[in-house]
């Protein structure tokens, strides 16, 4: 019997998820961060799920997009970008500055559309896989590995959010110096078995962050280490840090802002440079690759437009001899499952992927995904292999509904001003 896989309903559920006080060059994470859960329902009752950013600008685009998807076949994936292009976008709402929510370079209307398309594509693939009895990786050509390795994502961190801010407590404690960073890394290793470590930098003066990486190298000899200051340094500072850490860094991620500056740094150091800021669309690849500005691209299916585009990106990187790994922003288990499915199909994945998931104490799944020896096992169950817990999702949605609007937009600078009213988002480069 032929199943009717026509999309009959699309449900959008914006939620607020607890987030620890993690520091970056723009400020600090808010106590709750917005995410959007997308559900695609077909005529035969199959439901697929996806996830993306939940800020208002994404939700406002997702709503008309969802209406356009109804009546189409769930497997008509090539139509998704076309449908997104048909949806009007209020260009005035799209920031032309560094995107605080993702610290991923200049935000544009095209990137916004792709970030929304990604959630719908994942939901459609999940539904299609369930209907056909196939895992998503089979729909992408099949897995080449059974587990996907992830890296411990270390942050400078306060012990708690500022006094007077309603929030959920965490048990990680503070990490504002080399000893605190090493203690955090040990906890990651003990809890999840991670064997590589990435430190989010750009928070303290470079010499302090050099000392933190040196402390990690001493505590975990031979383990791959990464440092990511999100474009906070000048070319000269970037070269000085690269020289100081050349013997311990796996790569240095976005030390300077923009492709021309990255190319200058790359020309002056043997340390590989990685990016998720100057290469975030296909149009940005040519300049970065021909100038030798980056040696590793950190993909992210959310803003590259989905899992199939992620595979295309990996193929281009393979052609040019550029490494590929995976970027992460605050996300839940739906996205981790999608990341793992597509990562399992990329043959040239030579670096452990990033993931914020260990930092998230809340989820919308019936069962959290787990890390064993720093890796996630690739599910062979139909679709993504995850199931929504509607009670948990409704709880997080009610939090979103009850918010006065102040937390519906990711704004690390605003969160910092709760602790320091005089805080001004730093002009990059900072050092």
XYZ file of C-alpha atoms in Angstrom:
431
model
C 0.000 0.000 0.000
C 1.327 3.423 -0.971
C 1.578 5.812 1.957
C 0.297 9.350 1.584
C 3.255 11.536 2.528
C 1.582 14.837 1.778
C 2.239 17.425 4.478
C -1.064 18.159 6.200
C 0.134 20.144 9.212
C 3.203 21.968 10.468
C 3.527 22.812 14.169
C 5.917 25.458 15.464
C 6.748 25.519 19.165
C 9.034 28.301 20.440
C 10.646 27.462 23.772
C 13.062 28.915 26.320
C 15.807 26.585 27.558
C 18.021 27.085 30.617
C 21.557 28.204 29.778
C 24.532 28.597 32.161
C 26.440 31.915 32.503
C 29.021 31.134 29.806
C 31.262 34.020 28.771
C 32.369 35.118 25.308
C 33.795 38.249 23.757
C 30.318 39.783 23.375
C 29.170 39.203 26.963
C 27.539 36.290 28.758
C 24.789 33.812 27.947
C 21.334 34.764 29.176
C 19.698 32.502 31.806
C 17.387 31.141 29.092
C 17.900 30.900 25.363
C 15.198 30.688 22.649
C 14.900 27.645 20.391
C 12.235 26.645 17.873
C 10.915 23.080 17.490
C 9.388 22.287 14.087
C 7.038 19.341 13.563
C 5.945 18.242 10.077
C 2.916 15.943 9.938
C 1.932 13.892 6.876
C -1.461 12.570 5.769
C -0.635 9.066 7.011
C 0.056 10.399 10.513
C 3.868 10.390 10.387
C 5.523 13.241 12.294
C 9.053 14.504 11.766
C 10.916 16.961 14.013
C 13.549 19.638 13.500
C 15.099 22.424 15.569
C 16.683 25.827 14.991
C 17.238 29.232 16.548
C 14.148 30.626 18.278
C 14.661 34.389 18.152
C 11.692 36.380 16.872
C 13.209 37.020 13.450
C 13.418 33.251 12.833
C 9.922 32.596 14.137
C 8.424 35.357 11.994
C 9.885 33.743 8.881
C 9.023 30.187 9.953
C 5.297 30.914 10.312
C 4.549 31.821 6.660
C 7.033 29.169 5.523
C 5.073 26.529 7.456
C 1.849 27.541 5.714
C 3.504 27.184 2.304
C 4.738 23.680 3.128
C 1.242 22.282 3.723
C 0.043 20.316 0.697
C 3.488 19.414 -0.590
C 5.152 16.016 -0.489
C 7.425 15.578 2.500
C 10.187 14.287 0.234
C 10.140 17.365 -1.999
C 13.269 18.703 -0.295
C 14.612 20.665 -3.255
C 11.555 22.912 -3.075
C 12.334 24.106 0.454
C 14.814 26.868 -0.492
C 12.439 28.030 -3.221
C 9.560 28.262 -0.761
C 11.761 30.222 1.636
C 12.656 32.682 -1.115
C 8.949 33.271 -1.702
C 8.396 34.292 1.893
C 8.788 38.022 2.443
C 11.561 38.974 4.878
C 11.619 42.302 6.649
C 15.159 43.273 5.719
C 15.265 45.974 8.342
C 15.156 43.328 11.063
C 18.302 41.593 9.855
C 21.399 42.822 11.657
C 24.433 43.780 9.595
C 26.705 43.447 12.616
C 28.362 40.447 14.230
C 25.565 38.093 15.232
C 25.660 37.913 19.027
C 23.512 34.781 19.075
C 25.936 32.678 17.081
C 29.098 34.798 16.883
C 29.228 33.607 13.319
C 29.969 36.627 11.217
C 27.737 39.089 9.398
C 24.059 38.199 9.452
C 22.091 38.579 6.211
C 18.584 37.864 4.965
C 19.894 34.863 3.009
C 21.530 33.369 6.099
C 18.328 33.914 8.045
C 16.308 32.008 5.461
C 18.775 29.123 5.436
C 18.662 28.876 9.231
C 14.891 28.436 9.029
C 15.015 26.057 6.051
C 17.390 23.796 7.990
C 14.797 22.961 10.663
C 12.145 22.132 8.074
C 14.553 19.994 6.055
C 15.539 17.987 9.146
C 11.865 17.540 10.088
C 11.033 16.357 6.565
C 13.964 13.925 6.524
C 12.924 12.611 9.935
C 9.348 12.042 8.702
C 10.505 10.490 5.430
C 12.885 8.156 7.251
C 10.138 7.040 9.629
C 7.739 6.409 6.735
C 10.327 4.363 4.821
C 11.785 2.626 7.871
C 15.223 4.128 7.213
C 17.596 6.226 9.352
C 18.331 9.722 8.086
C 21.919 8.731 7.311
C 20.573 6.191 4.793
C 18.649 8.990 3.066
C 21.950 10.882 2.808
C 23.776 7.971 1.186
C 24.704 5.877 4.199
C 27.013 6.193 7.179
C 30.781 5.694 6.959
C 31.259 5.488 10.757
C 29.236 4.084 13.639
C 30.154 6.777 16.150
C 30.816 10.500 15.832
C 33.489 12.059 18.053
C 32.791 15.331 19.847
C 35.080 17.775 21.622
C 34.633 19.160 25.135
C 33.467 22.754 24.689
C 35.116 24.730 27.489
C 34.007 28.208 28.512
C 35.118 30.845 30.904
C 32.148 30.814 33.224
C 30.671 32.498 36.262
C 29.476 30.349 39.157
C 25.957 31.702 38.645
C 23.973 34.321 36.799
C 23.929 37.821 38.327
C 22.052 38.264 41.589
C 18.393 39.049 41.121
C 18.133 37.251 37.757
C 15.595 34.424 37.803
C 17.334 31.318 36.486
C 18.011 27.638 36.926
C 21.131 26.794 38.956
C 23.875 24.572 37.528
C 26.525 22.499 39.277
C 29.540 23.377 37.143
C 30.903 26.190 39.279
C 33.115 29.031 38.100
C 35.979 28.950 35.589
C 37.673 32.329 35.265
C 41.343 31.376 35.373
C 43.619 28.549 34.118
C 42.949 26.384 37.182
C 39.195 26.755 36.724
C 39.429 25.886 33.029
C 41.466 22.755 33.779
C 39.002 21.692 36.484
C 36.147 22.128 34.020
C 38.005 20.055 31.428
C 38.596 17.262 33.951
C 34.901 17.180 34.700
C 34.070 16.955 30.997
C 36.528 14.100 30.598
C 35.256 12.255 33.668
C 31.581 12.675 32.783
C 31.678 12.164 29.029
C 35.083 10.778 28.087
C 36.088 13.673 25.833
C 39.669 13.509 24.601
C 39.895 16.875 22.807
C 39.185 20.319 24.230
C 38.101 23.649 22.801
C 38.234 26.872 24.821
C 35.975 29.793 23.960
C 38.346 32.762 24.164
C 38.174 36.468 23.470
C 37.080 37.014 27.079
C 40.332 37.916 28.842
C 43.550 39.501 27.557
C 45.413 37.088 25.251
C 48.217 36.302 27.697
C 45.674 34.979 30.197
C 44.140 32.722 27.552
C 47.585 31.530 26.442
C 48.171 30.527 30.061
C 44.871 28.632 30.148
C 45.709 26.641 27.008
C 49.187 25.940 28.383
C 47.595 24.648 31.591
C 45.333 22.367 29.525
C 48.333 21.062 27.577
C 50.121 20.248 30.822
C 47.072 18.572 32.343
C 46.163 16.600 29.197
C 49.401 15.947 27.284
C 48.905 14.913 23.686
C 45.203 15.782 23.621
C 44.033 18.001 20.715
C 43.434 21.590 21.888
C 41.632 24.478 20.195
C 41.152 28.151 21.019
C 38.367 30.336 19.605
C 38.380 34.098 20.378
C 35.651 34.889 17.804
C 37.635 37.483 15.873
C 38.646 39.418 18.992
C 42.303 39.869 18.026
C 44.293 41.922 15.570
C 46.475 40.146 13.023
C 49.558 40.953 15.121
C 47.989 39.539 18.293
C 46.775 36.470 16.421
C 50.288 35.763 15.170
C 51.757 36.254 18.640
C 49.281 33.806 20.187
C 49.776 31.307 17.375
C 53.536 31.436 17.918
C 53.135 30.986 21.677
C 50.875 27.937 21.284
C 52.154 26.442 18.021
C 53.332 23.247 19.689
C 49.985 22.403 21.351
C 47.150 23.715 19.145
C 45.233 21.444 16.800
C 43.926 24.641 15.230
C 43.194 28.270 16.058
C 39.604 29.249 15.296
C 38.712 32.715 13.971
C 41.473 34.624 15.755
C 40.943 37.670 13.511
C 37.765 39.022 11.962
C 37.118 38.511 8.242
C 38.773 36.660 5.380
C 41.488 39.255 4.545
C 42.702 39.335 8.157
C 42.544 35.550 8.423
C 44.608 35.271 5.237
C 47.290 37.507 6.776
C 47.405 35.350 9.880
C 47.514 32.125 7.857
C 50.442 33.441 5.816
C 52.425 34.075 8.981
C 51.912 30.888 10.971
C 52.033 27.135 10.556
C 49.105 26.690 12.961
C 45.972 25.681 10.981
C 43.173 28.233 11.098
C 39.530 27.175 11.404
C 36.425 29.267 10.841
C 32.702 29.448 11.340
C 32.636 33.214 10.854
C 34.228 34.073 7.505
C 32.930 30.984 5.660
C 29.251 30.548 6.460
C 27.768 30.434 2.946
C 28.799 28.905 -0.367
C 29.423 32.399 -1.790
C 32.136 32.997 0.818
C 34.120 29.867 -0.037
C 35.988 31.085 -3.124
C 37.726 34.043 -1.483
C 38.665 32.134 1.663
C 40.012 29.083 -0.151
C 41.862 30.896 -2.949
C 43.522 33.208 -0.417
C 44.465 30.300 1.831
C 42.703 32.001 4.722
C 41.372 28.840 6.371
C 42.483 25.251 6.685
C 39.390 23.899 8.485
C 35.748 24.888 7.941
C 33.344 24.298 10.808
C 30.039 23.377 9.242
C 26.700 23.923 10.951
C 23.571 22.510 9.337
C 21.463 25.210 10.987
C 22.870 28.112 9.018
C 24.108 26.219 5.973
C 20.520 25.278 5.165
C 20.326 21.657 6.261
C 21.988 18.274 6.166
C 22.279 17.956 2.398
C 24.014 21.327 2.084
C 26.363 20.219 4.851
C 27.385 17.250 2.712
C 27.899 19.555 -0.280
C 30.123 21.796 1.815
C 32.176 18.801 2.956
C 32.632 17.706 -0.665
C 33.901 21.154 -1.662
C 36.306 21.156 1.272
C 37.577 17.730 0.230
C 38.151 19.029 -3.313
C 40.300 21.913 -2.075
C 42.113 19.914 0.588
C 40.476 21.905 3.383
C 39.537 20.107 6.584
C 35.989 20.018 7.890
C 34.486 19.764 11.341
C 31.287 21.000 12.976
C 30.360 24.197 14.813
C 27.818 24.291 17.625
C 25.575 26.816 19.266
C 23.214 26.213 22.188
C 21.069 23.300 21.006
C 18.929 20.401 22.164
C 18.864 16.688 21.400
C 16.997 17.048 18.113
C 19.880 19.016 16.648
C 22.517 16.751 18.197
C 20.799 13.773 16.564
C 20.765 15.594 13.213
C 24.416 16.622 13.591
C 25.387 13.034 14.359
C 23.414 11.622 11.428
C 25.020 13.905 8.843
C 28.489 13.715 10.421
C 28.341 9.944 10.103
C 28.087 10.317 6.297
C 31.044 12.685 5.779
C 34.166 10.719 4.793
C 36.606 13.608 5.321
C 35.598 14.374 8.911
C 39.018 14.332 10.591
C 38.337 16.538 13.605
C 36.033 16.029 16.578
C 32.825 18.073 16.309
C 31.753 20.824 18.696
C 28.644 20.465 20.849
C 27.041 22.636 23.553
C 24.732 19.767 24.504
C 26.494 18.823 27.779
C 25.808 22.367 28.999
C 22.048 22.035 28.448
C 20.228 20.636 31.486
C 16.849 20.665 29.712
C 15.625 18.886 26.597
C 12.432 18.056 24.724
C 13.218 14.359 24.189
C 11.968 11.332 26.087
C 15.588 10.228 26.488
C 18.746 12.354 26.330
C 21.465 11.429 23.869
C 24.602 10.173 25.596
C 28.349 10.551 25.065
C 30.531 7.485 25.510
C 34.296 7.972 25.250
C 33.580 11.421 23.869
C 31.395 10.131 21.036
C 27.721 9.661 20.155
C 26.635 6.382 18.604
C 24.883 6.801 15.253
C 21.271 5.655 15.490
C 20.026 3.167 12.901
C 16.400 3.645 13.970
C 14.029 5.175 11.407
C 14.428 8.935 10.983
C 16.565 10.725 13.548
C 15.903 8.012 16.123
C 14.529 10.433 18.740
C 11.089 10.953 20.296
C 9.527 14.145 21.613
C 8.437 14.387 25.227
C 5.407 16.614 24.838
C 5.175 17.337 28.532
C 8.723 18.681 28.625
C 8.205 20.683 25.442
C 4.989 22.218 26.756
C 6.740 23.224 29.993
C 9.455 25.043 28.029
C 6.839 26.581 25.727
C 4.907 27.920 28.715
C 8.126 29.552 29.901
C 8.358 31.243 26.516
C 4.722 32.354 26.682
C 5.131 33.813 30.152
C 8.289 35.758 29.258
C 7.864 39.515 28.850
C 9.844 39.384 25.615
C 13.238 40.183 27.108
C 14.516 36.631 26.675
C 13.009 35.903 23.276
C 16.027 37.469 21.577
C 19.488 36.053 22.233
C 21.530 39.028 23.481
C 24.759 38.291 25.348
C 25.536 41.988 25.763
C 22.193 42.655 27.459
C 22.810 39.720 29.790
C 26.220 41.160 30.698
C 24.643 44.490 31.574
C 22.672 42.724 34.318
C 26.027 42.372 36.081
C 27.754 45.460 34.676
C 25.314 48.263 33.713
C 28.130 50.094 31.922
C 28.987 47.158 29.656
C 29.240 48.094 25.993
C 29.617 45.421 23.323
C 33.339 45.526 22.492
C 34.414 46.780 19.128
C 36.383 44.064 17.324
C 39.258 43.542 17.427
C 39.515 43.990 21.204
C 43.223 43.235 21.513
